[in-house]
Amino acid sequence: VCIVGGGFTGLWTALHITEQDPSVRVVIIERDLCGSGASGRNGGFCMSWMSKATGVLPLAGAQEGVRLLRAFADGVRRIGTYCEEHRIEADYRLDGWLWTATNPAQLEAWNSTIDILDNHGLHPFEALPREEVQQRSGSRLHLSGVFEAGIATLQPAKLARGLARVAGERGVVIHEQSPMTELVRSPEPVVRTARGSVKASSVVLALNAWAHELPDFRRSLLPIGVDAVITEPVPEQLARIGYSNGLAISDSRLAVDYYRTTPDGRLSLGKGGGKIPFAGRVGDRFDTESERSREVQDRLVHLYPELKGVPIAAAWQGPASRTANGMPYFGRLHDCPRIVYGHGYNGNGVGPSYTGGRILASLALDRNDEWSETPLVLRDKPTVFLPPEPFRYLGSKVVRAAVKRRTRLEDAGASPGGITRALSAM
């Protein structure tokens, strides 16, 4: 099996394959370093998909949907156990997640999710009074919130490098600095690079946002930038405001803000809704310094004014992948079933990639089990499409401007107009 992409999805797929059938030879081809894509530069939220229940349950049905939601939740804990068993020092902390409202328009944004979970016998969220939300978060800007206990935070690059080490110890051959230059679609597909090629029984495309560069996925996947900053260590200040554990926090705005602390006393904050590439050209355009670092830093200080003047250690950006229906895609290429793929975690892939790897391992090994038969695996091409270019690129600018305008008005306690609401809803 040849896996293209050395991020979380590719690494977990390799590890699941070696566990299920140690006789299978596994090769990973990675364009840069394992974890150098979205896997190593995200916000470090290791989450379940309980917050995505309104998408999972209608798609998968009641019984299978509940099984999947429980599997994604179990994956969070299994990642922690895996780190312990294999001595991966990834700063894993199972301290839960606060889903909050930071302006009146966001109040009760989670109600529809909790209602559908309750109807299916799942109760992961605990409603907290406003005072407790503010106490746990260390910020008086939070007006309300709910708490999910089974969520962890971690240092994602440490996890990616640790998984790569374990994969190598299990006999997985990893070729870094080896971008795929050609994908030959044949009964025995071939992955070509500048310095060699791999012929395999199965090829796994674990490209996440970079899958957008392949014509097969250009209408069903949209890379979108996220930007983040992290402070220098300030453990004393964080202790004073009461936010020094591994609690993950995010708000309910369309371009979500998400933040956490680190074991050495830093605060990291990321913001969604960044730039979108034109016509599938992802390349290295997310490898440059964040263009929104000042905006993200201002948001951090707005939430935590006590940290004003604290030096910023780093600012960066990375690509998340957004699908047309908000759910990840797994499947086989229509014209070459020996090539399988999985991507589209919509900004929440650290935890779910563990289960995504199980799905891809079963597909690559041609197994008929609960993972290869899950409704998350498409039986044909995606049927829900994003607009074609140039309408998608131009439209994205209009929609993101409306989202920014709506957020600014709602933060000020004003109501956005009908056109702004309609555009931002897109």
mmCIF file of C-alpha atoms in Angstrom, residues 109-373:
data_model
loop_
_atom_site.group_PDB
_atom_site.id
_atom_site.type_symbol
_atom_site.label_atom_id
_atom_site.label_comp_id
_atom_site.label_asym_id
_atom_site.label_seq_id
_atom_site.Cartn_x
_atom_site.Cartn_y
_atom_site.Cartn_z
ATOM 1 C CA ALA A 109 -26.030 28.290 19.207
ATOM 2 C CA TRP A 110 -25.646 24.687 20.384
ATOM 3 C CA ASN A 111 -29.336 24.010 21.081
ATOM 4 C CA SER A 112 -30.111 22.180 17.814
ATOM 5 C CA THR A 113 -27.048 19.966 18.306
ATOM 6 C CA ILE A 114 -27.973 19.098 21.881
ATOM 7 C CA ASP A 115 -31.593 18.422 20.890
ATOM 8 C CA ILE A 116 -30.672 15.901 18.180
ATOM 9 C CA LEU A 117 -28.141 14.219 20.489
ATOM 10 C CA ASP A 118 -30.728 13.973 23.270
ATOM 11 C CA ASN A 119 -33.201 12.402 20.840
ATOM 12 C CA HIS A 120 -30.627 9.686 20.104
ATOM 13 C CA GLY A 121 -29.693 8.992 23.717
ATOM 14 C CA LEU A 122 -26.386 10.859 23.673
ATOM 15 C CA HIS A 123 -25.671 13.462 26.336
ATOM 16 C CA PRO A 124 -22.046 14.660 25.999
ATOM 17 C CA PHE A 125 -22.714 18.327 26.823
ATOM 18 C CA GLU A 126 -23.242 19.936 30.205
ATOM 19 C CA ALA A 127 -24.831 23.389 30.350
ATOM 20 C CA LEU A 128 -22.933 25.732 32.668
ATOM 21 C CA PRO A 129 -24.054 28.969 34.336
ATOM 22 C CA ARG A 130 -22.484 32.152 33.015
ATOM 23 C CA GLU A 131 -20.337 32.636 36.117
ATOM 24 C CA GLU A 132 -18.786 29.182 35.793
ATOM 25 C CA VAL A 133 -18.103 29.649 32.071
ATOM 26 C CA GLN A 134 -16.244 32.865 32.846
ATOM 27 C CA GLN A 135 -14.379 31.276 35.734
ATOM 28 C CA ARG A 136 -13.214 28.265 33.717
ATOM 29 C CA SER A 137 -12.271 30.317 30.665
ATOM 30 C CA GLY A 138 -10.668 33.197 32.538
ATOM 31 C CA SER A 139 -12.521 35.735 30.382
ATOM 32 C CA ARG A 140 -15.601 37.808 31.187
ATOM 33 C CA LEU A 141 -16.370 38.094 27.489
ATOM 34 C CA HIS A 142 -18.032 34.664 27.553
ATOM 35 C CA LEU A 143 -21.783 35.071 28.057
ATOM 36 C CA SER A 144 -22.747 31.394 28.224
ATOM 37 C CA GLY A 145 -21.527 27.982 27.202
ATOM 38 C CA VAL A 146 -21.713 24.211 27.337
ATOM 39 C CA PHE A 147 -18.960 21.794 28.324
ATOM 40 C CA GLU A 148 -17.922 18.509 26.679
ATOM 41 C CA ALA A 149 -15.639 16.524 28.972
ATOM 42 C CA GLY A 150 -14.159 14.047 26.479
ATOM 43 C CA ILE A 151 -12.029 16.545 24.545
ATOM 44 C CA ALA A 152 -8.251 16.933 24.747
ATOM 45 C CA THR A 153 -5.618 19.424 23.698
ATOM 46 C CA LEU A 154 -2.145 18.506 22.485
ATOM 47 C CA GLN A 155 0.903 19.731 20.585
ATOM 48 C CA PRO A 156 0.029 18.524 17.081
ATOM 49 C CA ALA A 157 3.514 18.598 15.544
ATOM 50 C CA LYS A 158 4.858 16.471 18.405
ATOM 51 C CA LEU A 159 2.059 13.960 17.805
ATOM 52 C CA ALA A 160 2.734 13.839 14.053
ATOM 53 C CA ARG A 161 6.465 13.309 14.507
ATOM 54 C CA GLY A 162 5.804 10.713 17.192
ATOM 55 C CA LEU A 163 3.431 8.766 14.954
ATOM 56 C CA ALA A 164 6.004 8.889 12.150
ATOM 57 C CA ARG A 165 8.595 7.426 14.523
ATOM 58 C CA VAL A 166 6.294 4.595 15.577
ATOM 59 C CA ALA A 167 5.368 3.895 11.950
ATOM 60 C CA GLY A 168 9.053 3.614 11.066
ATOM 61 C CA GLU A 169 9.607 1.212 13.973
ATOM 62 C CA ARG A 170 6.800 -0.949 12.565
ATOM 63 C CA GLY A 171 8.479 -1.190 9.180
ATOM 64 C CA VAL A 172 6.622 1.543 7.334
ATOM 65 C CA VAL A 173 8.955 3.150 4.790
ATOM 66 C CA ILE A 174 8.605 6.942 4.796
ATOM 67 C CA HIS A 175 9.988 9.091 1.975
ATOM 68 C CA GLU A 176 9.900 12.747 3.008
ATOM 69 C CA GLN A 177 10.760 15.635 0.660
ATOM 70 C CA SER A 178 9.225 13.512 -2.113
ATOM 71 C CA PRO A 179 6.164 15.196 -3.632
ATOM 72 C CA MET A 180 3.988 13.127 -5.938
ATOM 73 C CA THR A 181 4.487 14.278 -9.531
ATOM 74 C CA GLU A 182 2.126 11.824 -11.241
ATOM 75 C CA LEU A 183 -0.611 9.377 -10.249
ATOM 76 C CA VAL A 184 -0.929 6.531 -12.747
ATOM 77 C CA ARG A 185 -4.454 5.107 -12.673
ATOM 78 C CA SER A 186 -4.147 1.432 -13.556
ATOM 79 C CA PRO A 187 -5.079 -1.957 -12.014
ATOM 80 C CA GLU A 188 -1.800 -1.654 -10.117
ATOM 81 C CA PRO A 189 -1.621 2.120 -9.596
ATOM 82 C CA VAL A 190 1.738 3.896 -9.589
ATOM 83 C CA VAL A 191 2.825 6.964 -7.637
ATOM 84 C CA ARG A 192 5.663 8.817 -9.340
ATOM 85 C CA THR A 193 8.047 11.279 -7.707
ATOM 86 C CA ALA A 194 11.036 13.180 -9.097
ATOM 87 C CA ARG A 195 13.438 10.470 -7.902
ATOM 88 C CA GLY A 196 11.478 7.252 -8.220
ATOM 89 C CA SER A 197 8.093 5.565 -8.267
ATOM 90 C CA VAL A 198 6.027 3.128 -6.230
ATOM 91 C CA LYS A 199 3.768 0.482 -7.763
ATOM 92 C CA ALA A 200 1.178 -0.696 -5.256
ATOM 93 C CA SER A 201 -1.842 -2.913 -4.853
ATOM 94 C CA SER A 202 -3.644 0.078 -3.350
ATOM 95 C CA VAL A 203 -2.904 3.780 -3.140
ATOM 96 C CA VAL A 204 -4.310 5.946 -0.337
ATOM 97 C CA LEU A 205 -4.651 9.676 -1.011
ATOM 98 C CA ALA A 206 -4.392 11.340 2.409
ATOM 99 C CA LEU A 207 -3.889 14.873 1.117
ATOM 100 C CA ASN A 208 -6.518 16.881 3.012
ATOM 101 C CA ALA A 209 -6.529 20.431 1.566
ATOM 102 C CA TRP A 210 -3.989 19.484 -1.122
ATOM 103 C CA ALA A 211 -6.535 17.065 -2.626
ATOM 104 C CA HIS A 212 -8.009 20.221 -4.137
ATOM 105 C CA GLU A 213 -5.132 20.192 -6.642
ATOM 106 C CA LEU A 214 -6.532 17.001 -8.216
ATOM 107 C CA PRO A 215 -9.387 17.604 -10.700
ATOM 108 C CA ASP A 216 -11.392 14.796 -9.046
ATOM 109 C CA PHE A 217 -11.965 16.895 -5.913
ATOM 110 C CA ARG A 218 -11.915 20.461 -7.180
ATOM 111 C CA ARG A 219 -15.696 20.862 -7.031
ATOM 112 C CA SER A 220 -16.221 19.024 -3.735
ATOM 113 C CA LEU A 221 -13.413 20.382 -1.530
ATOM 114 C CA LEU A 222 -12.415 23.927 -0.652
ATOM 115 C CA PRO A 223 -9.132 24.804 1.111
ATOM 116 C CA ILE A 224 -9.555 27.781 3.406
ATOM 117 C CA GLY A 225 -6.918 29.412 5.541
ATOM 118 C CA VAL A 226 -6.817 29.590 9.307
ATOM 119 C CA ASP A 227 -4.465 31.930 11.144
ATOM 120 C CA ALA A 228 -2.998 31.600 14.634
ATOM 121 C CA VAL A 229 -0.691 33.265 17.140
ATOM 122 C CA ILE A 230 0.951 32.000 20.306
ATOM 123 C CA THR A 231 2.405 34.014 23.166
ATOM 124 C CA GLU A 232 5.677 33.659 24.955
ATOM 125 C CA PRO A 233 5.337 31.729 28.246
ATOM 126 C CA VAL A 234 3.312 33.704 30.811
ATOM 127 C CA PRO A 235 2.322 31.059 33.388
ATOM 128 C CA GLU A 236 1.896 33.544 36.248
ATOM 129 C CA GLN A 237 -0.554 35.738 34.310
ATOM 130 C CA LEU A 238 -2.563 32.719 33.164
ATOM 131 C CA ALA A 239 -2.726 31.407 36.716
ATOM 132 C CA ARG A 240 -4.016 34.784 37.915
ATOM 133 C CA ILE A 241 -6.877 34.847 35.419
ATOM 134 C CA GLY A 242 -7.684 31.200 36.169
ATOM 135 C CA TYR A 243 -6.905 29.667 32.776
ATOM 136 C CA SER A 244 -3.880 27.412 33.008
ATOM 137 C CA ASN A 245 -5.111 23.869 32.324
ATOM 138 C CA GLY A 246 -5.629 22.097 28.985
ATOM 139 C CA LEU A 247 -9.190 23.308 28.436
ATOM 140 C CA ALA A 248 -10.089 23.910 24.789
ATOM 141 C CA ILE A 249 -12.338 26.926 24.144
ATOM 142 C CA SER A 250 -14.096 28.164 21.020
ATOM 143 C CA ASP A 251 -16.923 30.575 20.333
ATOM 144 C CA SER A 252 -19.911 30.274 17.988
ATOM 145 C CA ARG A 253 -19.134 32.823 15.303
ATOM 146 C CA LEU A 254 -19.084 31.799 11.648
ATOM 147 C CA ALA A 255 -15.324 32.428 11.387
ATOM 148 C CA VAL A 256 -14.683 30.650 14.658
ATOM 149 C CA ASP A 257 -12.140 31.743 17.279
ATOM 150 C CA TYR A 258 -10.482 28.891 19.186
ATOM 151 C CA TYR A 259 -7.901 29.027 21.951
ATOM 152 C CA ARG A 260 -6.012 26.984 24.501
ATOM 153 C CA THR A 261 -3.061 27.134 26.839
ATOM 154 C CA THR A 262 0.098 25.024 26.756
ATOM 155 C CA PRO A 263 1.857 23.182 29.589
ATOM 156 C CA ASP A 264 4.658 25.779 29.605
ATOM 157 C CA GLY A 265 2.201 28.657 30.088
ATOM 158 C CA ARG A 266 1.530 30.040 26.608
ATOM 159 C CA LEU A 267 -1.819 31.049 25.142
ATOM 160 C CA SER A 268 -2.552 30.138 21.535
ATOM 161 C CA LEU A 269 -5.481 31.592 19.573
ATOM 162 C CA GLY A 270 -6.575 30.755 16.046
ATOM 163 C CA LYS A 271 -9.184 32.216 13.738
ATOM 164 C CA GLY A 272 -11.011 30.624 10.832
ATOM 165 C CA GLY A 273 -12.151 32.265 7.622
ATOM 166 C CA GLY A 274 -8.791 33.019 6.016
ATOM 167 C CA LYS A 275 -7.740 33.140 2.392
ATOM 168 C CA ILE A 276 -8.929 30.775 -0.329
ATOM 169 C CA PRO A 277 -6.715 29.712 -3.270
ATOM 170 C CA PHE A 278 -7.840 30.116 -6.856
ATOM 171 C CA ALA A 279 -8.484 27.151 -9.171
ATOM 172 C CA GLY A 280 -6.998 24.416 -7.030
ATOM 173 C CA ARG A 281 -3.554 25.942 -6.620
ATOM 174 C CA VAL A 282 -2.741 25.239 -2.972
ATOM 175 C CA GLY A 283 1.014 24.743 -3.393
ATOM 176 C CA ASP A 284 3.001 26.541 -0.715
ATOM 177 C CA ARG A 285 0.769 29.593 -0.380
ATOM 178 C CA PHE A 286 -0.114 28.634 3.201
ATOM 179 C CA ASP A 287 3.553 28.318 4.172
ATOM 180 C CA THR A 288 4.168 32.047 4.472
ATOM 181 C CA GLU A 289 3.672 34.241 7.514
ATOM 182 C CA SER A 290 0.076 34.970 8.492
ATOM 183 C CA GLU A 291 -1.406 38.051 6.839
ATOM 184 C CA ARG A 292 -3.933 38.383 9.673
ATOM 185 C CA SER A 293 -1.547 38.129 12.613
ATOM 186 C CA ARG A 294 -2.441 41.605 13.917
ATOM 187 C CA GLU A 295 -6.175 40.852 13.700
ATOM 188 C CA VAL A 296 -5.718 37.543 15.536
ATOM 189 C CA GLN A 297 -3.490 39.160 18.173
ATOM 190 C CA ASP A 298 -6.075 41.918 18.727
ATOM 191 C CA ARG A 299 -8.725 39.257 19.271
ATOM 192 C CA LEU A 300 -6.545 37.534 21.865
ATOM 193 C CA VAL A 301 -6.129 40.790 23.788
ATOM 194 C CA HIS A 302 -9.849 41.539 23.495
ATOM 195 C CA LEU A 303 -10.652 38.211 25.141
ATOM 196 C CA TYR A 304 -7.837 38.480 27.677
ATOM 197 C CA PRO A 305 -6.972 42.148 28.276
ATOM 198 C CA GLU A 306 -4.692 41.060 31.116
ATOM 199 C CA LEU A 307 -2.296 39.781 28.426
ATOM 200 C CA LYS A 308 -1.929 43.099 26.634
ATOM 201 C CA GLY A 309 1.739 43.713 25.910
ATOM 202 C CA VAL A 310 2.707 40.034 26.244
ATOM 203 C CA PRO A 311 5.153 39.199 23.423
ATOM 204 C CA ILE A 312 3.905 37.009 20.575
ATOM 205 C CA ALA A 313 6.317 34.146 19.986
ATOM 206 C CA ALA A 314 4.998 33.140 16.562
ATOM 207 C CA ALA A 315 2.225 33.763 14.046
ATOM 208 C CA TRP A 316 1.381 31.318 11.269
ATOM 209 C CA GLN A 317 -1.306 30.093 8.918
ATOM 210 C CA GLY A 318 -2.404 26.763 7.540
ATOM 211 C CA PRO A 319 -5.074 25.215 5.318
ATOM 212 C CA ALA A 320 -8.282 23.647 6.560
ATOM 213 C CA SER A 321 -10.541 21.809 4.127
ATOM 214 C CA ARG A 322 -14.237 22.555 3.750
ATOM 215 C CA THR A 323 -16.584 20.213 1.898
ATOM 216 C CA ALA A 324 -19.832 21.226 0.279
ATOM 217 C CA ASN A 325 -21.955 19.357 2.855
ATOM 218 C CA GLY A 326 -19.709 19.905 5.882
ATOM 219 C CA MET A 327 -18.845 16.203 6.233
ATOM 220 C CA PRO A 328 -15.605 14.335 5.441
ATOM 221 C CA TYR A 329 -15.394 12.292 2.242
ATOM 222 C CA PHE A 330 -13.994 8.766 1.975
ATOM 223 C CA GLY A 331 -14.180 6.589 -1.107
ATOM 224 C CA ARG A 332 -12.554 5.148 -4.222
ATOM 225 C CA LEU A 333 -11.680 7.011 -7.381
ATOM 226 C CA HIS A 334 -14.430 6.386 -9.907
ATOM 227 C CA ASP A 335 -12.031 5.484 -12.727
ATOM 228 C CA CYS A 336 -9.568 3.521 -10.554
ATOM 229 C CA PRO A 337 -11.060 1.701 -7.519
ATOM 230 C CA ARG A 338 -7.588 0.691 -6.295
ATOM 231 C CA ILE A 339 -7.006 4.331 -5.361
ATOM 232 C CA VAL A 340 -8.853 5.337 -2.193
ATOM 233 C CA TYR A 341 -9.069 8.722 -0.507
ATOM 234 C CA GLY A 342 -10.139 10.457 2.681
ATOM 235 C CA HIS A 343 -10.266 14.173 3.457
ATOM 236 C CA GLY A 344 -12.477 17.097 4.400
ATOM 237 C CA TYR A 345 -12.516 17.254 8.196
ATOM 238 C CA ASN A 346 -13.746 20.859 8.080
ATOM 239 C CA GLY A 347 -11.237 22.139 10.618
ATOM 240 C CA ASN A 348 -11.723 19.274 13.091
ATOM 241 C CA GLY A 349 -9.393 16.480 12.058
ATOM 242 C CA VAL A 350 -6.931 15.795 14.875
ATOM 243 C CA GLY A 351 -9.245 13.436 16.751
ATOM 244 C CA PRO A 352 -11.427 12.166 13.852
ATOM 245 C CA SER A 353 -8.372 11.270 11.745
ATOM 246 C CA TYR A 354 -7.831 8.282 14.053
ATOM 247 C CA THR A 355 -11.177 6.842 12.930
ATOM 248 C CA GLY A 356 -10.601 8.106 9.384
ATOM 249 C CA GLY A 357 -7.454 6.001 9.312
ATOM 250 C CA ARG A 358 -9.476 2.929 10.263
ATOM 251 C CA ILE A 359 -11.862 3.594 7.374
ATOM 252 C CA LEU A 360 -9.010 4.003 4.878
ATOM 253 C CA ALA A 361 -7.162 0.934 6.180
ATOM 254 C CA SER A 362 -10.233 -1.208 5.553
ATOM 255 C CA LEU A 363 -10.685 0.257 2.063
ATOM 256 C CA ALA A 364 -7.024 -0.239 1.178
ATOM 257 C CA LEU A 365 -7.081 -3.845 2.417
ATOM 258 C CA ASP A 366 -10.385 -4.575 0.613
ATOM 259 C CA ARG A 367 -12.126 -5.544 3.830
ATOM 260 C CA ASN A 368 -15.890 -5.720 4.162
ATOM 261 C CA ASP A 369 -16.481 -4.478 7.681
ATOM 262 C CA GLU A 370 -18.190 -1.700 9.619
ATOM 263 C CA TRP A 371 -15.534 0.793 8.469
ATOM 264 C CA SER A 372 -15.527 0.120 4.733
ATOM 265 C CA GLU A 373 -19.349 -0.011 4.725
#
